[in-house]
Coordinates of C-alpha atoms and ligand atoms in Angstrom, one line a residue:
M740 CA -167.9 71.0 -24.3
T741 CA -167.7 74.1 -22.0
R742 CA -165.4 77.3 -23.5
S743 CA -163.4 76.9 -20.0
L744 CA -162.6 73.2 -20.7
F745 CA -161.9 73.7 -24.3
R746 CA -159.1 76.3 -23.5
A747 CA -157.5 74.1 -20.9
F748 CA -157.6 71.1 -23.6
A749 CA -156.2 73.3 -26.2
I750 CA -153.3 74.2 -24.0
L751 CA -152.8 70.9 -22.8
A752 CA -152.6 69.5 -26.4
L753 CA -150.1 72.3 -27.2
G754 CA -147.2 70.5 -26.9
A755 CA -148.5 67.7 -29.2
L756 CA -148.8 69.7 -32.3
S757 CA -145.5 70.0 -33.1
S758 CA -145.3 66.4 -33.0
P759 CA -143.3 65.0 -35.9
L760 CA -145.3 61.3 -35.7
G761 CA -148.8 62.7 -35.0
A762 CA -148.8 66.2 -36.6
Q763 CA -150.8 65.2 -39.9
N764 CA -154.0 63.8 -37.8
V765 CA -153.9 66.2 -35.1
P766 CA -156.5 68.5 -35.7
E767 CA -155.8 72.5 -34.6
P768 CA -158.6 73.4 -32.0
E769 CA -161.2 75.7 -33.4
A770 CA -163.7 77.3 -31.1
E771 CA -166.4 75.4 -32.8
A772 CA -164.7 72.4 -33.2
P773 CA -165.7 68.9 -32.1
P774 CA -164.0 67.9 -29.2
A775 CA -161.0 66.5 -30.7
F776 CA -159.8 64.3 -27.5
A777 CA -163.1 62.1 -28.5
R778 CA -163.4 61.0 -32.1
D779 CA -165.2 58.7 -34.0
F780 CA -163.7 55.9 -36.4
T781 CA -164.7 53.2 -38.3
R782 CA -162.3 50.8 -38.6
H783 CA -159.6 50.7 -35.4
A784 CA -158.9 53.4 -32.8
V785 CA -156.1 53.7 -30.2
A786 CA -156.8 56.2 -26.9
A787 CA -154.0 56.7 -24.8
D788 CA -152.9 60.0 -23.1
Q789 CA -149.8 61.6 -25.1
P790 CA -150.8 62.0 -29.0
I791 CA -147.8 60.8 -30.4
A792 CA -148.1 57.2 -28.5
S793 CA -151.9 56.9 -29.6
Q794 CA -150.3 58.0 -33.0
V795 CA -147.6 54.8 -32.8
G796 CA -150.1 52.6 -31.8
A797 CA -152.4 53.1 -35.1
E798 CA -149.3 53.4 -37.1
I799 CA -148.8 49.3 -35.6
L800 CA -152.5 49.0 -36.8
E801 CA -151.9 49.9 -40.1
A802 CA -148.9 48.1 -40.9
G803 CA -150.7 44.8 -39.7
G804 CA -150.5 44.5 -35.7
N805 CA -153.2 43.5 -33.9
A806 CA -154.7 45.5 -30.4
A807 CA -151.9 43.3 -28.6
D808 CA -149.1 44.6 -30.8
A809 CA -150.5 48.4 -31.2
A810 CA -151.0 48.5 -27.1
A811 CA -147.4 47.1 -26.9
A812 CA -146.3 49.8 -29.1
T813 CA -148.4 52.5 -27.8
M814 CA -147.0 51.2 -24.0
L815 CA -143.2 51.6 -25.4
A816 CA -144.3 54.9 -26.7
L817 CA -145.5 56.3 -23.6
G818 CA -142.6 55.2 -21.7
V819 CA -140.4 57.4 -24.1
V820 CA -142.7 60.2 -24.6
N821 CA -143.9 60.6 -21.1
P822 CA -141.4 58.7 -18.5
A823 CA -143.4 60.6 -15.6
S824 CA -145.7 58.0 -16.0
S825 CA -144.9 54.8 -17.3
G826 CA -142.0 53.0 -18.8
M827 CA -140.3 49.6 -19.0
G828 CA -139.0 50.6 -15.1
G829 CA -142.8 50.1 -14.2
G830 CA -145.1 47.4 -14.5
G831 CA -149.2 47.1 -15.0
F832 CA -151.9 45.1 -16.0
L833 CA -153.4 44.1 -19.2
L834 CA -157.2 42.9 -19.9
Y835 CA -157.6 41.4 -23.4
Y836 CA -160.2 40.4 -25.5
K837 CA -159.9 38.1 -28.4
A838 CA -162.8 38.5 -30.5
S839 CA -162.3 35.1 -32.6
D840 CA -163.3 33.1 -29.4
Q841 CA -164.3 35.8 -27.3
S842 CA -161.9 35.1 -24.7
L843 CA -160.7 37.3 -21.3
T844 CA -157.2 37.3 -20.6
F845 CA -155.9 39.3 -17.7
L846 CA -151.8 39.9 -17.2
D847 CA -150.6 40.9 -14.0
F848 CA -147.0 42.2 -14.8
R849 CA -147.1 44.4 -11.7
E850 CA -143.8 45.0 -9.7
R851 CA -142.4 42.6 -7.5
A852 CA -140.6 43.5 -3.8
P853 CA -137.2 42.4 -4.1
A854 CA -136.2 39.4 -1.9
A855 CA -134.5 41.3 0.5
S856 CA -137.6 43.3 1.7
S857 CA -139.6 42.9 4.8
A858 CA -142.2 44.6 6.6
S859 CA -139.8 46.9 8.9
M860 CA -138.0 47.8 5.8
Y861 CA -139.0 51.6 6.4
D862 CA -138.9 51.6 10.1
D863 CA -136.8 54.5 10.9
V864 CA -135.1 54.9 7.3
P865 CA -134.4 58.4 6.9
N866 CA -135.6 60.2 3.9
P867 CA -132.8 59.9 1.0
G868 CA -133.6 63.5 -0.1
E869 CA -135.7 66.7 -0.2
G870 CA -138.4 68.0 -1.8
P871 CA -141.8 66.3 -2.6
A872 CA -142.5 62.6 -2.2
A873 CA -138.8 62.1 -0.9
R874 CA -139.8 59.2 1.8
A875 CA -137.7 56.1 1.1
S876 CA -140.7 54.3 -0.3
Q877 CA -141.0 57.2 -3.1
L878 CA -137.3 58.3 -4.1
G879 CA -134.6 56.4 -4.5
G880 CA -133.5 52.6 -4.8
L881 CA -135.5 51.5 -1.9
A882 CA -138.5 52.6 -3.6
S883 CA -138.4 50.3 -6.5
G884 CA -139.7 47.0 -7.1
V885 CA -138.5 44.8 -9.4
P886 CA -139.9 45.9 -13.1
G887 CA -142.5 44.1 -15.0
E888 CA -143.4 45.9 -17.9
P889 CA -140.5 44.1 -20.1
A890 CA -142.0 40.6 -19.2
G891 CA -145.7 42.0 -19.9
I892 CA -144.8 43.5 -23.1
D893 CA -142.7 40.7 -24.2
M894 CA -145.4 38.1 -23.5
M895 CA -148.5 40.2 -24.5
V896 CA -146.6 40.4 -28.1
T897 CA -145.2 36.4 -28.0
R898 CA -148.8 35.5 -27.0
F899 CA -151.3 37.4 -28.8
G900 CA -149.5 39.6 -31.3
A901 CA -149.5 38.8 -34.9
L902 CA -145.7 41.1 -35.5
P903 CA -141.9 40.2 -34.6
L904 CA -141.3 42.2 -31.5
E905 CA -138.5 44.4 -33.2
T906 CA -141.3 46.0 -35.5
V907 CA -143.4 46.6 -32.4
V908 CA -140.2 48.4 -30.5
A909 CA -139.1 50.1 -33.8
P910 CA -141.4 53.5 -33.6
S911 CA -140.2 54.0 -29.9
V912 CA -136.5 53.6 -30.8
K913 CA -136.7 56.2 -33.2
L914 CA -138.8 58.3 -30.7
A915 CA -135.6 57.9 -28.3
E916 CA -132.8 58.4 -30.6
D917 CA -134.3 61.2 -32.9
G918 CA -135.9 62.9 -30.1
F919 CA -139.5 64.0 -29.2
P920 CA -141.4 67.3 -28.3
M921 CA -142.1 66.9 -24.4
T922 CA -145.7 67.5 -23.9
A923 CA -147.0 70.9 -21.3
Y924 CA -148.8 67.8 -19.0
V925 CA -145.2 65.7 -18.8
T926 CA -143.1 69.2 -18.4
R927 CA -145.3 70.7 -15.9
M928 CA -144.4 68.2 -13.5
T929 CA -140.5 68.9 -13.9
G930 CA -140.9 72.0 -11.9
P931 CA -142.0 70.3 -8.5
F932 CA -139.7 67.2 -9.0
G933 CA -136.9 68.7 -10.9
A934 CA -134.2 69.2 -8.3
Q935 CA -134.7 65.4 -7.6
M936 CA -134.3 64.8 -11.4
R937 CA -131.1 66.7 -11.7
E938 CA -129.7 64.4 -9.1
D939 CA -129.8 61.7 -12.0
D940 CA -126.8 61.7 -14.9
V941 CA -129.3 60.9 -17.5
M942 CA -132.2 63.2 -16.4
R943 CA -130.4 66.1 -15.6
E944 CA -129.7 66.0 -20.0
W945 CA -133.5 66.6 -20.5
F946 CA -133.1 70.1 -18.8
A947 CA -131.7 73.4 -20.5
S948 CA -130.7 75.0 -17.6
E949 CA -129.9 74.5 -13.9
Q950 CA -133.0 76.1 -12.7
G951 CA -136.8 75.6 -13.2
P952 CA -138.8 73.0 -15.3
I953 CA -138.6 72.1 -19.0
E954 CA -140.6 74.3 -21.2
P955 CA -143.2 72.8 -23.0
G956 CA -142.1 71.6 -26.8
T957 CA -138.9 71.1 -25.9
V958 CA -137.1 68.3 -27.7
V959 CA -136.0 65.4 -25.7
R960 CA -133.5 62.9 -27.0
R961 CA -132.7 59.6 -24.9
P962 CA -130.3 57.7 -26.5
T963 CA -129.4 55.2 -23.7
L964 CA -132.8 54.3 -23.4
G965 CA -133.0 53.9 -27.4
R966 CA -130.0 51.5 -27.2
T967 CA -132.0 49.5 -24.1
L968 CA -135.2 49.2 -26.4
R969 CA -133.2 48.3 -29.4
A970 CA -131.9 45.2 -27.4
F971 CA -135.2 44.2 -26.3
G972 CA -136.5 44.4 -29.8
E973 CA -134.0 42.1 -30.2
R974 CA -133.4 39.5 -27.8
G975 CA -137.1 40.3 -25.6
A976 CA -137.5 40.3 -22.2
Q977 CA -134.4 38.3 -21.5
A978 CA -132.2 41.2 -22.6
I979 CA -133.7 43.0 -19.8
Y980 CA -133.9 40.7 -16.8
D981 CA -130.3 39.1 -17.4
G982 CA -127.0 40.2 -18.9
P983 CA -125.3 43.8 -18.9
I984 CA -128.5 45.9 -19.0
A985 CA -129.8 43.6 -15.8
R986 CA -126.4 44.3 -14.2
E987 CA -127.0 47.7 -15.0
I988 CA -130.0 47.8 -13.2
V989 CA -128.6 46.1 -10.5
S990 CA -126.3 48.1 -9.6
R991 CA -127.9 51.8 -10.4
N992 CA -130.5 50.8 -8.1
R993 CA -127.9 49.7 -5.4
A994 CA -125.9 53.0 -5.8
R995 CA -129.0 54.8 -4.5
G996 CA -129.7 52.5 -1.7
G997 CA -131.5 49.8 -3.1
I998 CA -131.9 46.0 -2.7
F999 CA -131.9 44.4 -5.5
T1000 CA -130.0 41.5 -6.7
A1001 CA -129.3 39.9 -10.1
Q1002 CA -131.6 36.8 -8.9
D1003 CA -134.8 39.2 -8.3
L1004 CA -134.3 40.0 -11.7
R1005 CA -133.9 36.3 -13.1
D1006 CA -137.2 35.6 -11.1
Y1007 CA -139.5 38.2 -12.1
E1008 CA -142.6 36.6 -13.5
V1009 CA -145.7 37.5 -15.2
V1010 CA -149.0 36.0 -13.7
E1011 CA -152.1 35.5 -15.4
R1012 CA -155.3 36.0 -13.4
E1013 CA -158.7 35.1 -13.6
P1014 CA -160.3 39.0 -14.3
L1015 CA -163.4 39.6 -11.7
S1016 CA -166.7 40.1 -13.3
A1017 CA -170.4 41.3 -12.4
D1018 CA -173.8 42.0 -13.9
H1019 CA -175.2 45.2 -13.2
F1020 CA -177.6 47.6 -15.1
G1021 CA -177.6 45.0 -18.0
L1022 CA -174.1 45.0 -18.6
R1023 CA -170.9 42.6 -17.5
F1024 CA -168.3 44.6 -16.1
V1025 CA -164.8 42.7 -16.4
T1026 CA -162.1 44.3 -14.8
A1027 CA -159.2 43.8 -12.5
P1028 CA -158.7 41.3 -9.9
P1029 CA -156.4 41.5 -6.8
P1030 CA -153.7 42.7 -6.4
S1031 CA -155.8 45.2 -7.5
A1032 CA -158.3 46.4 -5.4
G1033 CA -159.6 48.9 -7.9
G1034 CA -161.9 46.2 -9.4
Y1035 CA -163.3 44.7 -6.5
T1036 CA -164.4 48.5 -5.8
M1037 CA -166.1 49.0 -8.9
L1038 CA -168.0 45.9 -8.4
Q1039 CA -169.2 46.4 -4.8
S1040 CA -170.2 50.1 -5.7
L1041 CA -172.0 49.1 -9.0
A1042 CA -174.0 46.3 -7.1
I1043 CA -174.8 48.6 -4.3
L1044 CA -176.0 51.2 -7.0
D1045 CA -178.0 48.6 -9.1
G1046 CA -179.5 47.8 -5.8
L1047 CA -180.8 51.2 -5.0
P1048 CA -184.3 52.3 -6.4
E1049 CA -184.6 53.5 -9.8
R1050 CA -185.2 57.0 -8.4
Y1051 CA -181.7 57.5 -7.2
R1052 CA -180.6 57.7 -11.1
P1053 CA -180.4 61.2 -12.7
R1054 CA -184.1 62.2 -14.5
T1055 CA -182.4 63.7 -17.1
P1056 CA -180.7 61.8 -19.4
G1057 CA -177.3 63.3 -20.8
S1058 CA -176.2 64.6 -17.6
N1059 CA -174.5 63.4 -14.0
A1060 CA -174.9 66.9 -12.6
N1061 CA -177.3 65.7 -10.0
A1062 CA -177.0 66.0 -6.1
G1063 CA -179.0 62.6 -5.1
W1064 CA -176.9 60.4 -7.6
L1065 CA -173.6 61.8 -6.9
H1066 CA -174.5 61.4 -3.2
A1067 CA -175.3 57.5 -3.7
V1068 CA -172.3 57.0 -5.8
A1069 CA -169.8 58.8 -3.0
E1070 CA -172.0 56.6 -0.3
S1071 CA -171.3 53.4 -2.4
W1072 CA -166.9 53.7 -2.4
K1073 CA -166.9 54.1 1.7
G1074 CA -167.8 50.5 2.0
P1075 CA -165.0 48.7 -0.2
F1076 CA -162.4 51.5 0.4
F1077 CA -163.2 50.4 3.9
D1078 CA -162.2 46.6 3.1
R1079 CA -159.4 47.4 1.0
Q1080 CA -157.9 48.7 4.1
R1081 CA -158.1 45.9 6.1
Y1082 CA -158.1 43.0 3.6
F1083 CA -156.2 43.7 0.4
G1084 CA -152.8 42.4 -0.3
D1085 CA -151.1 40.4 -2.8
P1086 CA -153.3 37.4 -3.4
D1087 CA -150.3 35.3 -3.8
H1088 CA -149.6 35.6 0.0
V1089 CA -152.7 36.9 1.8
S1090 CA -156.4 35.3 1.9
L1091 CA -158.9 37.2 0.1
P1092 CA -162.0 35.3 -0.2
I1093 CA -163.7 38.5 -2.9
A1094 CA -166.6 36.0 -3.4
Q1095 CA -167.5 36.4 -0.1
M1096 CA -166.6 39.9 0.3
L1097 CA -169.2 40.7 -3.0
S1098 CA -171.7 38.5 -1.5
A1099 CA -175.5 39.5 -1.9
D1100 CA -175.9 39.6 2.1
R1101 CA -172.7 42.5 2.3
V1102 CA -174.0 44.2 -0.6
A1103 CA -177.7 44.2 1.5
A1104 CA -176.0 45.2 4.6
R1105 CA -174.3 48.1 2.9
I1106 CA -177.5 49.1 1.3
S1107 CA -179.7 49.3 4.4
A1108 CA -176.5 51.6 5.9
F1109 CA -177.3 54.2 3.1
H1110 CA -179.1 57.3 3.9
P1111 CA -180.9 59.0 0.7
T1112 CA -180.2 62.7 2.5
L1113 CA -177.4 62.0 4.9
A1114 CA -173.5 61.4 4.4
M1115 CA -173.0 58.6 6.7
P1116 CA -169.7 57.9 8.5
S1117 CA -167.4 55.3 6.9
A1118 CA -167.4 53.1 9.8
D1119 CA -171.1 52.5 9.0
Y1120 CA -170.4 50.6 6.1
D1121 CA -167.9 48.9 7.6
L1122 CA -168.1 44.6 7.7
P1123 CA -165.3 42.7 9.1
I1124 CA -165.6 39.2 7.8
R1125 CA -163.6 36.4 9.2
L1126 CA -160.2 35.5 7.2
D1127 CA -158.3 31.9 7.2
E1128 CA -154.5 32.2 9.1
R1129 CA -152.4 33.0 6.2
V1130 CA -152.6 36.7 7.1
T1131 CA -150.4 36.6 10.1
Q1132 CA -149.4 40.4 10.4
P1133 CA -150.3 42.5 13.1
D1134 CA -153.4 44.3 12.9
N1135 CA -153.9 47.1 11.5
T1136 CA -149.6 60.3 -10.9
G1137 CA -147.5 59.1 -12.6
T1138 CA -150.0 55.8 -14.5
S1139 CA -151.4 55.9 -17.8
H1140 CA -154.1 54.0 -19.5
L1141 CA -154.5 53.4 -23.1
C1142 CA -157.1 51.3 -25.1
V1143 CA -156.8 49.8 -28.7
V1144 CA -159.8 48.3 -30.7
D1145 CA -158.5 46.6 -33.8
G1146 CA -160.1 45.8 -37.0
E1147 CA -161.1 42.3 -35.9
G1148 CA -162.7 43.5 -32.5
N1149 CA -159.8 42.4 -30.7
I1150 CA -159.7 44.9 -27.5
A1151 CA -156.5 45.7 -25.4
S1152 CA -157.4 47.9 -22.2
V1153 CA -153.7 48.4 -20.5
T1154 CA -152.9 50.0 -17.6
T1155 CA -149.3 51.1 -16.7
T1156 CA -147.3 52.9 -14.0
V1157 CA -143.9 53.8 -12.4
N1158 CA -146.4 55.0 -10.1
L1159 CA -145.3 58.9 -8.5
P1160 CA -144.2 61.4 -11.0
F1161 CA -140.9 59.8 -12.7
G1162 CA -141.3 57.0 -10.7
A1163 CA -138.0 56.8 -8.0
R1164 CA -136.8 59.6 -10.1
Y1165 CA -133.6 57.7 -11.1
T1166 CA -132.5 55.9 -14.2
A1167 CA -130.7 52.5 -15.3
A1168 CA -129.6 51.6 -18.6
G1169 CA -132.0 54.9 -19.8
I1170 CA -135.0 53.4 -17.7
V1171 CA -136.5 55.3 -15.2
M1172 CA -137.0 53.3 -12.4
N1173 CA -140.4 53.1 -10.5
D1174 CA -141.3 54.1 -7.1
E1175 CA -144.3 51.6 -6.9
M1176 CA -142.7 50.4 -3.1
D1177 CA -145.1 52.9 -1.9
D1178 CA -148.2 51.2 -2.4
F1179 CA -147.3 49.0 -0.3
A1180 CA -148.2 50.1 3.5
R1181 CA -144.9 51.7 5.1
A1182 CA -146.3 50.9 8.4
V1183 CA -149.8 49.6 9.4
G1184 CA -152.3 52.2 9.9
E1185 CA -149.8 54.9 7.8
A1186 CA -151.1 56.2 4.6
N1187 CA -148.9 56.5 1.2
A1188 CA -149.1 59.3 -1.4
F1189 CA -152.8 58.9 -2.3
G1190 CA -153.5 59.1 0.9
L1191 CA -154.8 55.3 1.5
V1192 CA -153.9 53.8 4.5
G1193 CA -152.1 50.8 4.3
G1194 CA -153.3 47.3 6.3
A1195 CA -151.4 44.4 7.4
P1196 CA -151.6 42.1 4.6
N1197 CA -150.3 44.9 2.4
L1198 CA -146.7 45.2 4.1
P1199 CA -144.1 44.4 2.2
G1200 CA -142.1 40.9 1.6
P1201 CA -139.9 39.5 -0.5
G1202 CA -141.7 38.5 -3.9
R1203 CA -145.0 40.2 -2.8
R1204 CA -146.6 42.8 -5.3
P1205 CA -148.4 45.8 -3.8
V1206 CA -151.9 46.6 -3.7
S1207 CA -152.9 48.6 -6.7
T1208 CA -156.4 50.8 -7.8
M1209 CA -155.2 50.2 -11.6
S1210 CA -158.3 48.6 -13.0
P1211 CA -158.2 48.3 -16.5
T1212 CA -161.8 47.6 -17.5
I1213 CA -163.9 46.1 -20.7
V1214 CA -168.1 46.2 -20.2
F1215 CA -170.3 43.9 -22.5
D1216 CA -173.9 44.0 -23.4
A1217 CA -176.2 41.5 -25.0
D1218 CA -174.4 42.3 -28.3
G1219 CA -170.7 41.9 -27.2
P1220 CA -168.0 44.5 -26.4
R1221 CA -169.5 48.0 -25.6
L1222 CA -166.8 50.2 -23.6
C1223 CA -163.3 49.9 -23.0
A1224 CA -162.2 52.0 -19.9
G1225 CA -159.1 52.8 -17.4
A1226 CA -157.3 55.1 -15.8
A1227 CA -154.1 57.1 -14.2
G1228 CA -154.6 58.5 -10.8
G1229 CA -153.6 56.6 -7.5
S1230 CA -156.9 56.0 -5.6
R1231 CA -158.8 57.8 -7.7
I1232 CA -158.7 55.7 -10.5
V1233 CA -161.4 53.7 -10.1
T1234 CA -164.0 56.0 -9.0
A1235 CA -163.3 58.2 -12.2
I1236 CA -163.4 54.6 -14.4
Q1237 CA -166.8 54.1 -13.1
Q1238 CA -168.4 57.6 -13.6
V1239 CA -167.2 57.6 -17.2
A1240 CA -168.6 54.1 -17.7
M1241 CA -172.0 54.8 -15.9
N1242 CA -172.1 58.6 -17.6
T1243 CA -171.8 56.9 -21.2
L1244 CA -173.9 53.9 -20.9
L1245 CA -176.3 54.6 -18.1
L1246 CA -176.8 57.8 -18.3
D1247 CA -176.6 58.3 -21.9
M1248 CA -173.5 60.8 -22.3
P1249 CA -171.6 60.9 -25.1
L1250 CA -168.1 60.0 -24.7
G1251 CA -166.4 63.0 -25.2
D1252 CA -169.0 64.8 -22.5
A1253 CA -168.8 61.4 -20.3
L1254 CA -164.9 62.0 -20.2
S1255 CA -165.0 65.9 -19.7
A1256 CA -168.1 66.0 -17.2
P1257 CA -167.2 67.0 -13.5
R1258 CA -166.1 64.1 -11.1
I1259 CA -166.3 63.2 -7.4
H1260 CA -164.0 61.0 -5.4
H1261 CA -164.6 59.5 -1.8
Q1262 CA -162.2 56.9 -0.4
G1263 CA -164.1 56.5 3.1
T1264 CA -160.8 57.7 4.7
P1265 CA -160.2 60.6 5.0
N1266 CA -163.7 61.9 5.2
Q1267 CA -164.0 64.1 2.1
L1268 CA -165.9 64.3 -1.1
R1269 CA -163.2 65.6 -3.5
V1270 CA -164.7 67.6 -6.6
E1271 CA -162.4 69.0 -9.6
E1272 CA -160.9 72.4 -10.3
F1273 CA -160.7 71.3 -13.7
A1274 CA -164.4 70.6 -14.4
P1275 CA -166.0 72.1 -11.3
L1276 CA -169.3 70.6 -10.2
P1277 CA -172.3 73.4 -10.4
E1278 CA -172.4 75.2 -7.2
E1279 CA -176.0 74.3 -6.6
V1280 CA -175.0 70.4 -6.6
Q1281 CA -172.5 71.1 -4.5
R1282 CA -174.7 72.8 -2.0
E1283 CA -176.7 70.0 -2.1
L1284 CA -174.4 67.5 -1.3
R1285 CA -172.9 70.0 1.7
A1286 CA -176.7 70.0 3.0
R1287 CA -176.6 66.0 3.1
G1288 CA -173.1 66.1 5.0
H1289 CA -170.7 65.7 2.5
V1290 CA -167.4 67.7 3.3
I1291 CA -166.4 68.9 0.2
E1292 CA -162.8 69.5 -0.8
P1293 CA -161.5 70.4 -4.3
I1294 CA -158.6 69.1 -5.9
R1295 CA -156.9 69.8 -9.6
N1296 CA -158.8 66.8 -11.2
V1297 CA -160.1 63.0 -10.7
A1298 CA -157.9 60.9 -12.4
V1299 CA -157.1 60.6 -16.1
V1300 CA -159.3 58.5 -18.3
Q1301 CA -159.0 56.8 -21.8
A1302 CA -161.9 54.8 -23.4
I1303 CA -163.2 53.6 -26.6
R1304 CA -166.7 53.2 -27.0
L1305 CA -168.3 50.5 -29.4
G1306 CA -171.4 51.6 -31.1
R1307 CA -174.7 50.1 -31.7
G1308 CA -177.3 50.9 -34.3
D1309 CA -176.7 54.3 -35.6
E1310 CA -174.2 55.1 -33.4
P1311 CA -170.6 55.6 -34.8
A1312 CA -169.0 52.3 -34.9
I1313 CA -166.0 53.2 -32.7
T1314 CA -165.9 56.4 -30.3
A1315 CA -162.1 56.9 -28.8
G1316 CA -161.3 59.2 -25.9
C1317 CA -158.7 60.9 -24.3
D1318 CA -159.1 62.5 -20.8
P1319 CA -158.8 66.5 -21.3
R1320 CA -157.1 66.5 -18.4
K1321 CA -154.2 65.0 -19.5
G1322 CA -153.8 66.0 -23.4
G1323 CA -154.0 62.9 -25.0
L1324 CA -155.8 62.8 -28.4
P1325 CA -157.0 59.4 -29.8
A1326 CA -155.6 58.0 -33.3
G1327 CA -156.9 55.2 -35.7
R1328 CA -158.8 55.0 -39.2
Ligands
LIG1715 N1 -149.4 52.9 -8.6 C1 -150.9 53.3 -9.1 C2 -151.5 52.0 -8.5 O1 -151.0 50.8 -8.7 O2 -152.5 52.0 -8.4

């Protein structure tokens, strides 16, 4: 790890060091210390992007819980200590590997559009406030989809868990009621969004003064959320979707201009879906199906890279800083991002012939459009396909990932979100409500907060789920699970996961290096190759990429990845890593 990366990590972790739950397992950063964000374990591990949340998950494992219990407890704790990224007011995806029968289950508990939503619901609607992310799909009641997180957590624990829900919820009730120190990562986002957050009577209480952000390390208590969590622990999802808490969610949503009804909440259902999977580079990648476009993007990109001659891979194992390789990786994303824009929507409402889209012919066509030394226009990778008549519309960082591996070998890969920081920036029953409606196309051809251009199949409609990039992933080799990985970061989620997986599994980089290495991102539109300020790509590599025609634009960072690598042979049994870009620390034994 470079000195500057280490300094950045130490600053990000600062808020965690005073944590009452996490302190005993949090190593002090020292100049020569191994990268604390990636640690080896022998029995079980949790990797979440907030140190306290990893610690809560590890405590549940020690108390006899399995990966599902620990993942649920970690999600609940994340929702308390990092309300910017996820929580009971949001939704997500779980990919679960059950070691005893080697089964894989994918649960979709993504938010759904309320019944009164429509394709034109944002037409001519003025911004409901001022400041960043202030459109009607991003701020206030119209921005929220019906939350899926409570139903998702309930189902995870009921179906796969070994502990009562009340036990799994208990550490989060305690955190909410006793208080917790807010980490530097979370407080940083209270700067730009502070004025909007102060409009909410619950969030206003978190600030010490009328102006400015929350100081890192400030102890925040959330007693109203504590009461809601207690009810959830006692009565499960029913406590949130029906009765007084449901009524409060509806009334707070409507008071902020929303269209929720009690029936919307009662109608919420988790959907079990078949995960996507494909074999590349001698590994099996299992990942998220639609409504995520991320899993598809990763599998299409891997198919293209696997089809290219071996010479495109870096010749020096242990490093990804190779212009020819990064050029190929960037080019491989342009086609699938084009497909996303054109075809992706809720698979329960639009036709999405994924097998046809991933067919060998299409991959071969994209490989033949690839030029080893020239960045091609995204349109050169466009391959229109015929769809059936179900698509009748006209043409056209928040978020948190966690991985858990338990002592039996079960694995939970969960991505959970309220979309933009602090969701729609209002609360109900202490819960921060999501602004997931911004992941729909507000209008055909309009870009969302992540610059993703919306297509007709992704217009809002009653009960629909918006297209996501969240891609909880598990990679297998011939001996079983090898890597659990996932990310937060909008459209960059999938490109980041794929790079970390390739870094550690194809380029032989230790997990810590695979996580901290510079990343790139290209999503076809706009035609920009993003490089990181956090981990800058060496200047000579950037020069070579520019010479190939890439338009290089720096951004702060390319997503936030959590991952757990399972060892082979002499390798450590378990290495759990939390992205230094957000300050998480793993926990376990
Ligand atoms: N809200 C981020 C995603 O679903 O991709």
